[in-house]
PDB file of C-alpha atoms in Angstrom:
ATOM      1  CA  HIS A   1     -57.426  21.612  -9.714  1.00  0.00           C
ATOM      2  CA  TYR A   2     -56.377  18.147  -9.018  1.00  0.00           C
ATOM      3  CA  PHE A   3     -55.192  17.454 -12.366  1.00  0.00           C
ATOM      4  CA  ILE A   4     -53.367  20.367 -12.477  1.00  0.00           C
ATOM      5  CA  GLN A   5     -51.197  19.497  -9.424  1.00  0.00           C
ATOM      6  CA  SER A   6     -50.391  16.880 -10.096  1.00  0.00           C
ATOM      7  CA  ASN A   7     -49.582  18.096 -14.051  1.00  0.00           C
ATOM      8  CA  LEU A   8     -47.009  20.257 -11.662  1.00  0.00           C
ATOM      9  CA  ARG A   9     -46.171  17.578  -9.428  1.00  0.00           C
ATOM     10  CA  MET A  10     -44.505  15.752 -12.031  1.00  0.00           C
ATOM     11  CA  LYS A  11     -43.289  18.568 -14.572  1.00  0.00           C
ATOM     12  CA  PHE A  12     -41.248  19.418 -10.798  1.00  0.00           C
ATOM     13  CA  THR A  13     -40.187  15.653  -9.737  1.00  0.00           C
ATOM     14  CA  SER A  14     -38.912  15.248 -13.930  1.00  0.00           C
ATOM     15  CA  ARG A  15     -36.794  18.358 -13.934  1.00  0.00           C
ATOM     16  CA  VAL A  16     -35.521  17.721 -10.561  1.00  0.00           C
ATOM     17  CA  CYS A  17     -34.519  14.440 -11.659  1.00  0.00           C
ATOM     18  CA  SER A  18     -33.006  15.737 -14.914  1.00  0.00           C
ATOM     19  CA  GLN A  19     -31.143  18.221 -12.602  1.00  0.00           C
ATOM     20  CA  ALA A  20     -29.887  14.818 -10.001  1.00  0.00           C
ATOM     21  CA  VAL A  21     -28.769  12.748 -13.433  1.00  0.00           C
ATOM     22  CA  ALA A  22     -26.819  15.430 -15.144  1.00  0.00           C
ATOM     23  CA  SER A  23     -24.824  15.625 -12.096  1.00  0.00           C
ATOM     24  CA  LEU A  24     -23.886  11.764 -11.908  1.00  0.00           C
ATOM     25  CA  ARG A  25     -23.247  12.110 -15.135  1.00  0.00           C
ATOM     26  CA  THR A  26     -21.026  15.005 -14.622  1.00  0.00           C
ATOM     27  CA  ILE A  27     -19.370  13.185 -11.334  1.00  0.00           C
ATOM     28  CA  LEU A  28     -19.095   9.851 -13.098  1.00  0.00           C
ATOM     29  CA  ASP A  29     -17.349  11.476 -16.500  1.00  0.00           C
ATOM     30  CA  GLY A  30     -14.824  13.000 -13.799  1.00  0.00           C
ATOM     31  CA  GLU A  31     -14.031   9.134 -12.380  1.00  0.00           C
ATOM     32  CA  LEU A  32     -13.693   7.660 -16.270  1.00  0.00           C
ATOM     33  CA  SER A  33     -11.383  10.258 -16.986  1.00  0.00           C
ATOM     34  CA  SER A  34      -9.329   9.788 -13.339  1.00  0.00           C
ATOM     35  CA  ILE A  35      -9.111   6.278 -14.506  1.00  0.00           C
ATOM     36  CA  LYS A  36      -8.449   6.554 -18.095  1.00  0.00           C
ATOM     37  CA  ALA A  37      -5.722   9.279 -17.193  1.00  0.00           C
ATOM     38  CA  ALA A  38      -4.177   6.091 -14.640  1.00  0.00           C
ATOM     39  CA  GLY A  39      -3.938   3.889 -17.721  1.00  0.00           C
ATOM     40  CA  THR A  40      -6.269   1.421 -15.554  1.00  0.00           C
ATOM     41  CA  PHE A  41      -9.062   1.765 -17.591  1.00  0.00           C
ATOM     42  CA  LYS A  42     -10.105  -2.035 -18.986  1.00  0.00           C
ATOM     43  CA  LEU A  43     -12.571  -2.335 -22.295  1.00  0.00           C
ATOM     44  CA  GLU A  44     -13.825  -6.873 -23.281  1.00  0.00           C
ATOM     45  CA  ARG A  45     -12.592  -8.689 -25.684  1.00  0.00           C
ATOM     46  CA  VAL A  46     -14.980  -9.868 -27.693  1.00  0.00           C
ATOM     47  CA  ILE A  47     -14.083 -13.435 -28.545  1.00  0.00           C
ATOM     48  CA  THR A  48     -15.546 -14.752 -31.540  1.00  0.00           C
ATOM     49  CA  THR A  49     -14.195 -18.572 -31.277  1.00  0.00           C
ATOM     50  CA  PRO A  50     -14.273 -21.339 -28.393  1.00  0.00           C
ATOM     51  CA  MET A  51     -12.117 -21.057 -26.195  1.00  0.00           C
ATOM     52  CA  ALA A  52      -8.511 -22.456 -27.220  1.00  0.00           C
ATOM     53  CA  PRO A  53      -5.455 -21.495 -26.938  1.00  0.00           C
ATOM     54  CA  LEU A  54      -5.640 -19.660 -30.240  1.00  0.00           C
ATOM     55  CA  ILE A  55      -8.862 -17.438 -30.524  1.00  0.00           C
ATOM     56  CA  GLY A  56     -10.126 -15.505 -33.211  1.00  0.00           C
ATOM     57  CA  VAL A  57     -11.616 -11.757 -31.675  1.00  0.00           C
ATOM     58  CA  THR A  58     -12.829  -9.110 -33.295  1.00  0.00           C
ATOM     59  CA  THR A  59     -10.199  -6.514 -33.170  1.00  0.00           C
ATOM     60  CA  SER A  60      -8.302  -8.673 -35.989  1.00  0.00           C
ATOM     61  CA  SER A  61      -8.647 -11.220 -38.583  1.00  0.00           C
ATOM     62  CA  ASP A  62      -5.829 -13.517 -37.217  1.00  0.00           C
ATOM     63  CA  LYS A  63      -6.294 -15.852 -34.530  1.00  0.00           C
ATOM     64  CA  VAL A  64      -3.782 -14.777 -31.202  1.00  0.00           C
ATOM     65  CA  LEU A  65      -2.438 -16.039 -28.383  1.00  0.00           C
ATOM     66  CA  ASN A  66      -4.476 -16.835 -25.543  1.00  0.00           C
ATOM     67  CA  PHE A  67      -2.658 -16.292 -22.047  1.00  0.00           C
ATOM     68  CA  CYS A  68      -5.648 -15.521 -19.474  1.00  0.00           C
ATOM     69  CA  SER A  69      -8.246 -18.070 -20.105  1.00  0.00           C
ATOM     70  CA  ASN A  70      -8.913 -20.208 -16.805  1.00  0.00           C
ATOM     71  CA  ASN A  71      -9.624 -22.984 -19.193  1.00  0.00           C
ATOM     72  CA  TYR A  72      -6.765 -25.348 -18.202  1.00  0.00           C
ATOM     73  CA  LEU A  73      -7.944 -28.213 -19.385  1.00  0.00           C
ATOM     74  CA  GLY A  74      -9.236 -27.221 -22.455  1.00  0.00           C
ATOM     75  CA  LEU A  75     -12.669 -28.778 -21.201  1.00  0.00           C
ATOM     76  CA  SER A  76     -14.772 -25.993 -22.071  1.00  0.00           C
ATOM     77  CA  SER A  77     -14.910 -26.809 -26.013  1.00  0.00           C
ATOM     78  CA  HIS A  78     -13.949 -30.395 -25.261  1.00  0.00           C
ATOM     79  CA  PRO A  79     -16.084 -32.464 -27.102  1.00  0.00           C
ATOM     80  CA  GLU A  80     -17.710 -34.844 -24.570  1.00  0.00           C
ATOM     81  CA  VAL A  81     -18.596 -31.181 -22.667  1.00  0.00           C
ATOM     82  CA  ILE A  82     -20.012 -30.193 -25.588  1.00  0.00           C
ATOM     83  CA  GLU A  83     -22.480 -33.866 -25.798  1.00  0.00           C
ATOM     84  CA  ALA A  84     -22.944 -33.800 -22.160  1.00  0.00           C
ATOM     85  CA  GLY A  85     -24.104 -29.902 -22.035  1.00  0.00           C
ATOM     86  CA  ILE A  86     -26.172 -30.610 -24.841  1.00  0.00           C
ATOM     87  CA  LYS A  87     -27.808 -33.605 -23.169  1.00  0.00           C
ATOM     88  CA  ALA A  88     -28.008 -31.733 -19.412  1.00  0.00           C
ATOM     89  CA  LEU A  89     -30.326 -29.549 -21.786  1.00  0.00           C
ATOM     90  CA  GLN A  90     -31.843 -31.541 -23.155  1.00  0.00           C
ATOM     91  CA  ASP A  91     -32.991 -33.587 -19.398  1.00  0.00           C
ATOM     92  CA  TYR A  92     -33.638 -30.531 -17.134  1.00  0.00           C
ATOM     93  CA  GLY A  93     -33.511 -27.244 -19.305  1.00  0.00           C
ATOM     94  CA  ASN A  94     -31.905 -23.809 -20.180  1.00  0.00           C
ATOM     95  CA  GLY A  95     -31.147 -22.505 -16.330  1.00  0.00           C
ATOM     96  CA  LEU A  96     -32.894 -23.354 -13.110  1.00  0.00           C
ATOM     97  CA  SER A  97     -34.931 -20.419 -12.653  1.00  0.00           C
ATOM     98  CA  SER A  98     -34.094 -20.048  -9.088  1.00  0.00           C
ATOM     99  CA  VAL A  99     -32.181 -20.900  -6.218  1.00  0.00           C
ATOM    100  CA  ARG A 100     -31.031 -23.694  -4.644  1.00  0.00           C
ATOM    101  CA  PHE A 101     -32.443 -23.232  -1.348  1.00  0.00           C
ATOM    102  CA  ILE A 102     -35.897 -22.652  -3.151  1.00  0.00           C
ATOM    103  CA  CYS A 103     -36.413 -24.931  -5.825  1.00  0.00           C
ATOM    104  CA  GLY A 104     -33.188 -24.842  -7.643  1.00  0.00           C
ATOM    105  CA  THR A 105     -31.454 -27.548  -7.161  1.00  0.00           C
ATOM    106  CA  GLN A 106     -31.611 -31.408  -9.405  1.00  0.00           C
ATOM    107  CA  THR A 107     -30.594 -34.423  -9.206  1.00  0.00           C
ATOM    108  CA  ILE A 108     -27.163 -33.503 -11.404  1.00  0.00           C
ATOM    109  CA  HIS A 109     -26.229 -30.767  -8.993  1.00  0.00           C
ATOM    110  CA  LYS A 110     -26.710 -34.083  -6.375  1.00  0.00           C
ATOM    111  CA  GLU A 111     -24.647 -35.980  -8.762  1.00  0.00           C
ATOM    112  CA  LEU A 112     -21.821 -34.139  -8.950  1.00  0.00           C
ATOM    113  CA  GLU A 113     -21.612 -32.908  -4.963  1.00  0.00           C
ATOM    114  CA  ASP A 114     -21.653 -36.602  -4.212  1.00  0.00           C
ATOM    115  CA  ALA A 115     -18.558 -37.673  -6.610  1.00  0.00           C
ATOM    116  CA  ILE A 116     -16.430 -34.282  -5.298  1.00  0.00           C
ATOM    117  CA  SER A 117     -17.354 -35.438  -1.636  1.00  0.00           C
ATOM    118  CA  ARG A 118     -16.060 -39.261  -2.043  1.00  0.00           C
ATOM    119  CA  PHE A 119     -12.981 -38.227  -3.994  1.00  0.00           C
ATOM    120  CA  HIS A 120     -11.830 -35.912  -1.533  1.00  0.00           C
ATOM    121  CA  GLY A 121     -13.650 -38.203   1.138  1.00  0.00           C
ATOM    122  CA  THR A 122     -15.366 -35.712   2.559  1.00  0.00           C
ATOM    123  CA  GLU A 123     -18.640 -35.826   3.928  1.00  0.00           C
ATOM    124  CA  ASP A 124     -20.329 -33.630   1.955  1.00  0.00           C
ATOM    125  CA  THR A 125     -19.575 -31.078  -1.066  1.00  0.00           C
ATOM    126  CA  ILE A 126     -21.797 -27.634  -2.003  1.00  0.00           C
ATOM    127  CA  LEU A 127     -21.107 -26.345  -5.562  1.00  0.00           C
ATOM    128  CA  TYR A 128     -21.105 -22.863  -6.293  1.00  0.00           C
ATOM    129  CA  ILE A 129     -21.150 -21.517  -9.715  1.00  0.00           C
ATOM    130  CA  SER A 130     -17.352 -19.367  -9.778  1.00  0.00           C
ATOM    131  CA  CYS A 131     -14.377 -19.418  -7.340  1.00  0.00           C
ATOM    132  CA  PHE A 132     -14.812 -15.820  -6.539  1.00  0.00           C
ATOM    133  CA  ASP A 133     -18.527 -16.858  -4.936  1.00  0.00           C
ATOM    134  CA  ALA A 134     -16.813 -19.071  -3.166  1.00  0.00           C
ATOM    135  CA  ASN A 135     -14.195 -16.978  -1.689  1.00  0.00           C
ATOM    136  CA  ALA A 136     -17.137 -14.743  -0.454  1.00  0.00           C
ATOM    137  CA  GLY A 137     -19.265 -17.230   0.741  1.00  0.00           C
ATOM    138  CA  ILE A 138     -17.162 -18.969   3.347  1.00  0.00           C
ATOM    139  CA  PHE A 139     -16.260 -16.924   4.946  1.00  0.00           C
ATOM    140  CA  GLU A 140     -19.325 -14.793   5.625  1.00  0.00           C
ATOM    141  CA  THR A 141     -20.981 -18.421   6.304  1.00  0.00           C
ATOM    142  CA  LEU A 142     -18.125 -19.542   8.826  1.00  0.00           C
ATOM    143  CA  LEU A 143     -17.268 -16.091  10.476  1.00  0.00           C
ATOM    144  CA  THR A 144     -18.694 -13.706  12.574  1.00  0.00           C
ATOM    145  CA  PRO A 145     -18.099 -10.211  14.316  1.00  0.00           C
ATOM    146  CA  GLU A 146     -15.918 -12.076  17.076  1.00  0.00           C
ATOM    147  CA  ASP A 147     -13.632 -13.627  14.417  1.00  0.00           C
ATOM    148  CA  ALA A 148     -10.556 -13.126  12.597  1.00  0.00           C
ATOM    149  CA  CYS A 149      -7.683 -13.883  10.188  1.00  0.00           C
ATOM    150  CA  PHE A 150      -5.162 -13.332   9.323  1.00  0.00           C
ATOM    151  CA  SER A 151      -4.690 -12.719   4.783  1.00  0.00           C
ATOM    152  CA  ASP A 152      -1.759 -13.020   3.347  1.00  0.00           C
ATOM    153  CA  GLN A 153      -1.057  -9.138   2.398  1.00  0.00           C
ATOM    154  CA  LEU A 154      -1.633 -10.636  -1.848  1.00  0.00           C
ATOM    155  CA  ASN A 155      -4.338 -12.923  -1.710  1.00  0.00           C
ATOM    156  CA  HIS A 156      -6.892 -12.737  -4.216  1.00  0.00           C
ATOM    157  CA  ALA A 157      -9.392  -9.881  -3.672  1.00  0.00           C
ATOM    158  CA  SER A 158     -12.424 -12.863  -3.787  1.00  0.00           C
ATOM    159  CA  ILE A 159     -10.865 -13.355  -0.566  1.00  0.00           C
ATOM    160  CA  ILE A 160     -10.466  -9.870   0.532  1.00  0.00           C
ATOM    161  CA  ASP A 161     -14.049  -9.545   0.310  1.00  0.00           C
ATOM    162  CA  GLY A 162     -15.266 -12.755   1.365  1.00  0.00           C
ATOM    163  CA  ILE A 163     -13.818 -11.493   5.355  1.00  0.00           C
ATOM    164  CA  ARG A 164     -15.077  -8.287   5.107  1.00  0.00           C
ATOM    165  CA  LEU A 165     -18.147  -9.139   4.595  1.00  0.00           C
ATOM    166  CA  SER A 166     -17.652 -11.627   7.662  1.00  0.00           C
ATOM    167  CA  LYS A 167     -17.447  -8.879   9.447  1.00  0.00           C
ATOM    168  CA  ALA A 168     -14.359 -10.698  11.989  1.00  0.00           C
ATOM    169  CA  GLN A 169     -11.383  -8.605  12.014  1.00  0.00           C
ATOM    170  CA  LYS A 170      -8.730  -8.842   9.632  1.00  0.00           C
ATOM    171  CA  HIS A 171      -4.648  -9.093  10.139  1.00  0.00           C
ATOM    172  CA  ARG A 172      -2.644  -8.500   7.542  1.00  0.00           C
ATOM    173  CA  TYR A 173       0.981 -10.489   7.344  1.00  0.00           C
ATOM    174  CA  LEU A 174       3.773 -10.130   4.570  1.00  0.00           C
ATOM    175  CA  ASN A 175       3.741 -12.226   1.591  1.00  0.00           C
ATOM    176  CA  ARG A 176       6.815 -14.868   2.350  1.00  0.00           C
ATOM    177  CA  ASP A 177       7.690 -13.835   5.383  1.00  0.00           C
ATOM    178  CA  VAL A 178       9.837 -16.256   5.348  1.00  0.00           C
ATOM    179  CA  ALA A 179      12.146 -13.913   7.297  1.00  0.00           C
ATOM    180  CA  GLY A 180      10.020 -13.366  10.222  1.00  0.00           C
ATOM    181  CA  LYS A 181       8.863  -9.633   9.495  1.00  0.00           C
ATOM    182  CA  THR A 182       5.203 -10.659  10.226  1.00  0.00           C
ATOM    183  CA  VAL A 183       3.791 -11.704  14.074  1.00  0.00           C
ATOM    184  CA  ILE A 184       1.505 -13.560  14.500  1.00  0.00           C
ATOM    185  CA  CYS A 185       0.763 -14.776  18.154  1.00  0.00           C
ATOM    186  CA  VAL A 186      -1.745 -16.585  19.545  1.00  0.00           C
ATOM    187  CA  GLY A 187      -1.784 -16.278  23.371  1.00  0.00           C
ATOM    188  CA  PRO A 188      -3.512 -19.676  25.291  1.00  0.00           C
ATOM    189  CA  THR A 189      -6.865 -17.564  25.736  1.00  0.00           C
ATOM    190  CA  GLY A 190      -6.836 -16.062  22.100  1.00  0.00           C
ATOM    191  CA  ALA A 191      -5.353 -13.192  23.025  1.00  0.00           C
ATOM    192  CA  LEU A 192      -4.857 -12.075  19.070  1.00  0.00           C
ATOM    193  CA  TYR A 193      -1.618  -9.996  18.373  1.00  0.00           C
ATOM    194  CA  PRO A 194      -0.676  -7.101  17.052  1.00  0.00           C
ATOM    195  CA  LYS A 195      -3.564  -5.025  15.843  1.00  0.00           C
ATOM    196  CA  SER A 196      -5.773  -6.651  19.022  1.00  0.00           C
ATOM    197  CA  ARG A 197      -5.592  -8.070  22.641  1.00  0.00           C
ATOM    198  CA  ALA A 198      -9.219  -8.922  22.591  1.00  0.00           C
ATOM    199  CA  ASN A 199     -10.656 -12.100  23.067  1.00  0.00           C
ATOM    200  CA  VAL A 200     -12.173 -14.057  19.908  1.00  0.00           C
ATOM    201  CA  ARG A 201     -13.777 -16.966  18.913  1.00  0.00           C
ATOM    202  CA  VAL A 202     -12.148 -18.644  15.576  1.00  0.00           C
ATOM    203  CA  ILE A 203      -8.496 -17.169  14.734  1.00  0.00           C
ATOM    204  CA  THR A 204      -8.127 -18.185  11.028  1.00  0.00           C
ATOM    205  CA  ILE A 205      -5.193 -18.168   8.199  1.00  0.00           C
ATOM    206  CA  SER A 206      -6.094 -17.367   4.743  1.00  0.00           C
ATOM    207  CA  THR A 207      -3.560 -17.630   1.388  1.00  0.00           C
ATOM    208  CA  GLU A 208      -3.640 -18.430  -1.944  1.00  0.00           C
ATOM    209  CA  GLN A 209      -1.427 -22.157  -2.872  1.00  0.00           C
ATOM    210  CA  TYR A 210      -1.833 -21.501  -6.413  1.00  0.00           C
ATOM    211  CA  GLU A 211      -2.159 -18.739  -9.430  1.00  0.00           C
ATOM    212  CA  LYS A 212      -0.377 -16.654  -8.009  1.00  0.00           C
ATOM    213  CA  ALA A 213       1.246 -14.226 -10.662  1.00  0.00           C
ATOM    214  CA  GLU A 214       3.749 -12.652  -8.227  1.00  0.00           C
ATOM    215  CA  TYR A 215       5.359 -14.832  -7.214  1.00  0.00           C
ATOM    216  CA  GLU A 216       6.999 -18.319  -8.605  1.00  0.00           C
ATOM    217  CA  LYS A 217       5.853 -21.100  -5.997  1.00  0.00           C
ATOM    218  CA  SER A 218       3.510 -21.134  -2.554  1.00  0.00           C
ATOM    219  CA  TYR A 219       5.292 -22.552   0.564  1.00  0.00           C
ATOM    220  CA  LEU A 220       2.390 -24.367   1.844  1.00  0.00           C
ATOM    221  CA  LYS A 221       2.726 -28.329   0.421  1.00  0.00           C
ATOM    222  CA  ARG A 222      -0.733 -29.985  -0.759  1.00  0.00           C
ATOM    223  CA  PRO A 223      -2.167 -31.059   1.519  1.00  0.00           C
ATOM    224  CA  TRP A 224      -3.276 -34.394   0.259  1.00  0.00           C
TER     225      TRP A 224
END
């Protein structure tokens, strides 16, 4: 009797799951069709060579010009960098097998962080795996719902996501607003304008100094 009930329950659950998956697939197919119709559907470019100004891809028999890499100085395929990478693999193995704060911090991390701190004259340095992660992490670490951040309307998605994760008040200002069309006022008691007049603990202004495709240059000067 128990075996029959269990078998029926499993068949019912399997049928319900199949129907749910089919419904979800229909929704996702519709979303994909809308994205393709809007011309925003993207496919990966599969690269067959080391990163360089000229690279090989699976869709072409000839090498193509690469204008979208972040390998600005060509270091990713530099012989000395490759040699150092091989030595690091021999000394430390492949990967950390953990996050930094559990058991993933090795001497090579602290050596690089100390070198960066000395170069910039700072107390300490924290390495992130990417700039996206750094932007996503810094706002959530420093800001709370009691704080506010003024964000350039053309800020990178990582900055926008970081502010959102922090739960801080977000206020967007116009990019390159040299005419002062965006009003940003901070009173002596921390009163905030335009969206909220509530007192806040910390007020930050975020913008991008470099790598902005929408305009030629930033109006901020390098502080060092």
